[in-house]
Tab-separated table of C-alpha atoms in Angstrom:
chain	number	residue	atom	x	y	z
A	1	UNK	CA	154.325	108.945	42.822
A	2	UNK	CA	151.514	110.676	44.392
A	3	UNK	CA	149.178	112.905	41.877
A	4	UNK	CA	145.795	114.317	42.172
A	5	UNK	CA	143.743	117.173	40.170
A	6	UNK	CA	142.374	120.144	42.080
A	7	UNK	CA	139.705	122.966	40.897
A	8	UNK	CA	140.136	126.363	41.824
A	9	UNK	CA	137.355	129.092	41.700
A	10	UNK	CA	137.742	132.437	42.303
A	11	UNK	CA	134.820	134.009	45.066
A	12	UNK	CA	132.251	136.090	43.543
A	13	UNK	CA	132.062	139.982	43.463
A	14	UNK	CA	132.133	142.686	46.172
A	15	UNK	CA	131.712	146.316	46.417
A	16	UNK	CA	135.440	146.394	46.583
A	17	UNK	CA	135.346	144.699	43.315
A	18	UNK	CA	133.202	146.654	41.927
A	19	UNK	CA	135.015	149.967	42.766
A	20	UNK	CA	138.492	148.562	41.916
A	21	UNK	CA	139.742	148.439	45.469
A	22	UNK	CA	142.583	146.095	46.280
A	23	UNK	CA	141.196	143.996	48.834
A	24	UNK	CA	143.997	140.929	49.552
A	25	UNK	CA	143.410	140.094	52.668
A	26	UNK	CA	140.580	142.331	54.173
A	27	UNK	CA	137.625	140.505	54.647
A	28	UNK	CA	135.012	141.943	52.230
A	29	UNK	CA	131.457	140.769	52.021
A	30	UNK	CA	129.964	139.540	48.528
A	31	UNK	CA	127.335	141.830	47.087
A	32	UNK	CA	123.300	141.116	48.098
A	33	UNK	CA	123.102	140.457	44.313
A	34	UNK	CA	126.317	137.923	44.196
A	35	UNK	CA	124.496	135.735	46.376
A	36	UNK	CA	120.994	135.808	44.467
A	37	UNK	CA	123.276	134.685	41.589
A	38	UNK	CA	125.444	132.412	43.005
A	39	UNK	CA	122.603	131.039	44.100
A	40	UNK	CA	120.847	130.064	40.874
A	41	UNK	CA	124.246	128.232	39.715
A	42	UNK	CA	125.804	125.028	40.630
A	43	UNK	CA	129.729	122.900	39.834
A	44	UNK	CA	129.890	120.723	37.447
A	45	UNK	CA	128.472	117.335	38.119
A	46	UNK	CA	132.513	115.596	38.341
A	47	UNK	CA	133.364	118.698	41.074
A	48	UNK	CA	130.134	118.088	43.129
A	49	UNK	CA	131.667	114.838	43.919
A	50	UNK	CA	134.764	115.795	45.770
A	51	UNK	CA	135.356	117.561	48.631
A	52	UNK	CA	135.796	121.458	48.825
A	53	UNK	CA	137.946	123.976	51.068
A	54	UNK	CA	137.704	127.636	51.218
A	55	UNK	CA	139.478	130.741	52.369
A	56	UNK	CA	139.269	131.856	55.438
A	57	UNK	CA	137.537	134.964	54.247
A	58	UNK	CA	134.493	135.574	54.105
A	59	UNK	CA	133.686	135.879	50.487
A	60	UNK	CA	134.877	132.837	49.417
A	61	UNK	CA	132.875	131.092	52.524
A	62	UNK	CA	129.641	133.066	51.161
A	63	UNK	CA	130.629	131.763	47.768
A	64	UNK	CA	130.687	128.305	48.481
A	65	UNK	CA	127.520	128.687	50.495
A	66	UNK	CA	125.437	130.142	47.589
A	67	UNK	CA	126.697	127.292	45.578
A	68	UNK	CA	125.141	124.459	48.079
A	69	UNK	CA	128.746	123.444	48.465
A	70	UNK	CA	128.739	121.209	51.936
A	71	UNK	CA	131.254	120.860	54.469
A	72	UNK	CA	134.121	123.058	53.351
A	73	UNK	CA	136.954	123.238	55.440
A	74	UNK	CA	138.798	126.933	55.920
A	75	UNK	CA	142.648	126.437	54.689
A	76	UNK	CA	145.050	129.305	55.192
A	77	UNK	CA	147.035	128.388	52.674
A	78	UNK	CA	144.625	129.475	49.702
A	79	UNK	CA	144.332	132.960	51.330
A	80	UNK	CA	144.726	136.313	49.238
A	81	UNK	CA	148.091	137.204	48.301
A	82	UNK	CA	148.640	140.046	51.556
A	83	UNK	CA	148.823	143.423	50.000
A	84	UNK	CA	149.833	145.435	53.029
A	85	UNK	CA	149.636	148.889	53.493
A	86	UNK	CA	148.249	148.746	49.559
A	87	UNK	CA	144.463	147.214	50.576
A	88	UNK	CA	141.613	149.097	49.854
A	89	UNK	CA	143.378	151.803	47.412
A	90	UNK	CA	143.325	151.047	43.824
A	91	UNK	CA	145.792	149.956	41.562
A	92	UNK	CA	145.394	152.753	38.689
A	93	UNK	CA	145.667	155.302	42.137
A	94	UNK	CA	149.291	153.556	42.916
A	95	UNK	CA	150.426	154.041	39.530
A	96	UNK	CA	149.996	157.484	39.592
A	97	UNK	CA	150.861	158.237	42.744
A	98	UNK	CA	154.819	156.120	42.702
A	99	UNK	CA	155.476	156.804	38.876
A	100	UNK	CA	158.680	155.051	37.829
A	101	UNK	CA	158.856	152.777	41.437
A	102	UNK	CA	155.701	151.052	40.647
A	103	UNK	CA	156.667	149.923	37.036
A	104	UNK	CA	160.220	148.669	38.588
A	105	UNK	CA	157.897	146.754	40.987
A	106	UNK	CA	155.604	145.412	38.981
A	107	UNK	CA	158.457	144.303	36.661
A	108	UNK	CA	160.054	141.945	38.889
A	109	UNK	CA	156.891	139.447	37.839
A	110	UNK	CA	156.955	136.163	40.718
A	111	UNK	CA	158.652	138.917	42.764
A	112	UNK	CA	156.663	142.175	42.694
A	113	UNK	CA	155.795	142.927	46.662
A	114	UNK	CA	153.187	145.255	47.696
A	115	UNK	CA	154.363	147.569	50.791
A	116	UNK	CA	154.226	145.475	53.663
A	117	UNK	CA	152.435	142.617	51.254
A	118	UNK	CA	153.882	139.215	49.990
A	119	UNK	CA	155.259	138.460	46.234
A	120	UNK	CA	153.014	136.142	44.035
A	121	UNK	CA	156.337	133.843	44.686
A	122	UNK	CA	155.612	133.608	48.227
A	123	UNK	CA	151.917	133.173	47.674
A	124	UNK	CA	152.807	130.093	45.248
A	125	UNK	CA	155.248	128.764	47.773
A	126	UNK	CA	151.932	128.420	50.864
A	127	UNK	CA	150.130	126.763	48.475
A	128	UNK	CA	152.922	124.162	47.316
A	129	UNK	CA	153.102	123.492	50.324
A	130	UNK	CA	149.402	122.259	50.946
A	131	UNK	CA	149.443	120.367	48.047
A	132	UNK	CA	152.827	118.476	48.976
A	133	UNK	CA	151.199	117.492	52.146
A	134	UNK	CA	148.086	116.599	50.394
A	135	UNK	CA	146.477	112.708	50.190
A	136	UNK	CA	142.992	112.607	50.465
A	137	UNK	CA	142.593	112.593	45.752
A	138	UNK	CA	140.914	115.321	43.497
A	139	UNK	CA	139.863	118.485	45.564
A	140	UNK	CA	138.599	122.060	44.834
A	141	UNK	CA	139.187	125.458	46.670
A	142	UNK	CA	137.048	128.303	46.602
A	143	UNK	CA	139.644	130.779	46.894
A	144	UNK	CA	141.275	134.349	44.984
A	145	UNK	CA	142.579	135.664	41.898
A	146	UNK	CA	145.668	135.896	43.283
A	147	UNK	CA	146.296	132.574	44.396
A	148	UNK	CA	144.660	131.563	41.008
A	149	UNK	CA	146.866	133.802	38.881
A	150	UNK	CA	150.196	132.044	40.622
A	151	UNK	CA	148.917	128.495	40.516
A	152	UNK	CA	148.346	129.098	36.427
A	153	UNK	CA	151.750	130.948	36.097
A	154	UNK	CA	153.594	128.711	37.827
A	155	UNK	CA	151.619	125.469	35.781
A	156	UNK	CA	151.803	127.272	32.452
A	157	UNK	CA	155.967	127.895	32.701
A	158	UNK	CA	154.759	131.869	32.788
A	159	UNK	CA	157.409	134.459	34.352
A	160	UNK	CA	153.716	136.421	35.402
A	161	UNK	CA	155.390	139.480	32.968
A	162	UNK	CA	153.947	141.025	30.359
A	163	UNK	CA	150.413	139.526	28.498
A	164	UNK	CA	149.170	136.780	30.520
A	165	UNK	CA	148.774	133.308	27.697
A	166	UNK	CA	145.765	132.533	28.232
A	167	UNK	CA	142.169	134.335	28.685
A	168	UNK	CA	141.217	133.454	32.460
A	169	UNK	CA	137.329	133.799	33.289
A	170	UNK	CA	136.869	134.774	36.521
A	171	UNK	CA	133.717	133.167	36.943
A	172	UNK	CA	135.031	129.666	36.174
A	173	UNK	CA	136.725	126.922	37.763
A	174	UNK	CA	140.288	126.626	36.479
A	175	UNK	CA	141.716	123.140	37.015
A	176	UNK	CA	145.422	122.072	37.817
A	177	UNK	CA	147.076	118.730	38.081
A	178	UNK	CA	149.619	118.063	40.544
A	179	UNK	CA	152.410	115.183	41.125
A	180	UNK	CA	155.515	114.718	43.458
A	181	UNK	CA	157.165	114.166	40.401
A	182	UNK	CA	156.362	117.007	38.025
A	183	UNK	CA	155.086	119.551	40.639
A	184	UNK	CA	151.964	122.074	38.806
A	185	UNK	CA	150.196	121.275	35.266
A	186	UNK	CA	147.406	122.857	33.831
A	187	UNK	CA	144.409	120.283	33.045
A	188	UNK	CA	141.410	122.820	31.690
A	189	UNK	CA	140.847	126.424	32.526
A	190	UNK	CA	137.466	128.289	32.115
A	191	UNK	CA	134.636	125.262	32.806
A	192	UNK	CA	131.688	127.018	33.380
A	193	UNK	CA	129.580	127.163	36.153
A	194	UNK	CA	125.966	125.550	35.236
A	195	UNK	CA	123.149	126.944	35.882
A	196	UNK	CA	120.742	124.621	38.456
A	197	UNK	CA	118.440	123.087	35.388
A	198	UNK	CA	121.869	122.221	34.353
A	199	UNK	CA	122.366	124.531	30.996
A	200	UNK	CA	125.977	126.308	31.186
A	201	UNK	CA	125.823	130.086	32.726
């Protein structure tokens, strides 16, 4: 039985962020002011010691970067969940705008689809798949929120309706467990960041 652990942190914040824009897929810079802070925090002294991978996009690259994180390696499969014709409008917009449609979509939980986007379902099913092919031992990703979100749902038996169970910090590393046998677990959620003198941020 092959198993492993993996770390997942989400990239800092953009303007898009900021504003409450749906960015999925569009590649968004981090804010000048991300980077100054990134930059004055480090991973845990266990997750310096394994090697890291990163979105393809550029915020999560930028991320990494800030963090003195060496050699990364750009994976596709722990890209933003695609939002379609939905990126760069905002979610409280949507709402308004498609009434009784949007709560029947957002309803379906692992299978809510933005127009011309991909469910969380399909999101969780990219990044099975990297981790079934994976051999190398304990890895972490510098990736989304929405890759994130479906990792924990699908590790913490959550039908991603209603409340989510636990409080996730989105400027922690969340870590997962995974085995050919048992498939997702979660291991620890919110480990902080430290700052470089080594205090917690």
């Amino acid at each position: 039985m092959r198993n492993f652990h993996f770390a997942l942190l989400r990239h800092g914040i953009t303007a898009w962020n900021t504003e409450k824009r749906i960015q999925g897929q569009s590649d968004i810079s981090l804010l000048p002011e991300t980077i100054d802070e990134y930059g004055r925090l480090q991973l845990p002294e266990k997750w310096r010691k394994v090697p890291w991978r990163v979105s393809p996009l550029i915020r999560t690259i930028q991320t990494a970067v800030s963090l003195s994180i060496e050699g990364v390696s750009p994976d596709e499969h722990w890209i933003e969940m695609n939002w379609g014709d939905w990126e760069g409008k905002k979610l409280s917009d949507l709402r308004r705008q498609l009434g009784p449609r949007m709560q029947e979509n957002e309803g379906r939980g692992w299978d809510f689809r933005p127009e011309g986007g991909e469910s969380p379902r399909e999101v969780l099913s990219r990044v099975e798949a990297a981790l079934a092919g994976h051999r190398d031992g304990d890895f972490g990703v510098v990736t989304h929120k929405g890759v994130i979100r479906a990792v924990y749902a699908a590790a913490r038996g959550w039908d991603m309706m209603g409340k989510i169970p636990d409080r996730l910090d989105w400027k922690s590393i969340h870590v997962f467990s995974w085995s050919s046998d048992d498939g997702l677990g979660v291991v620890d959620l919110n480990c902080r960041l430290l700052e470089r003198d080594g205090t917690t941020s």
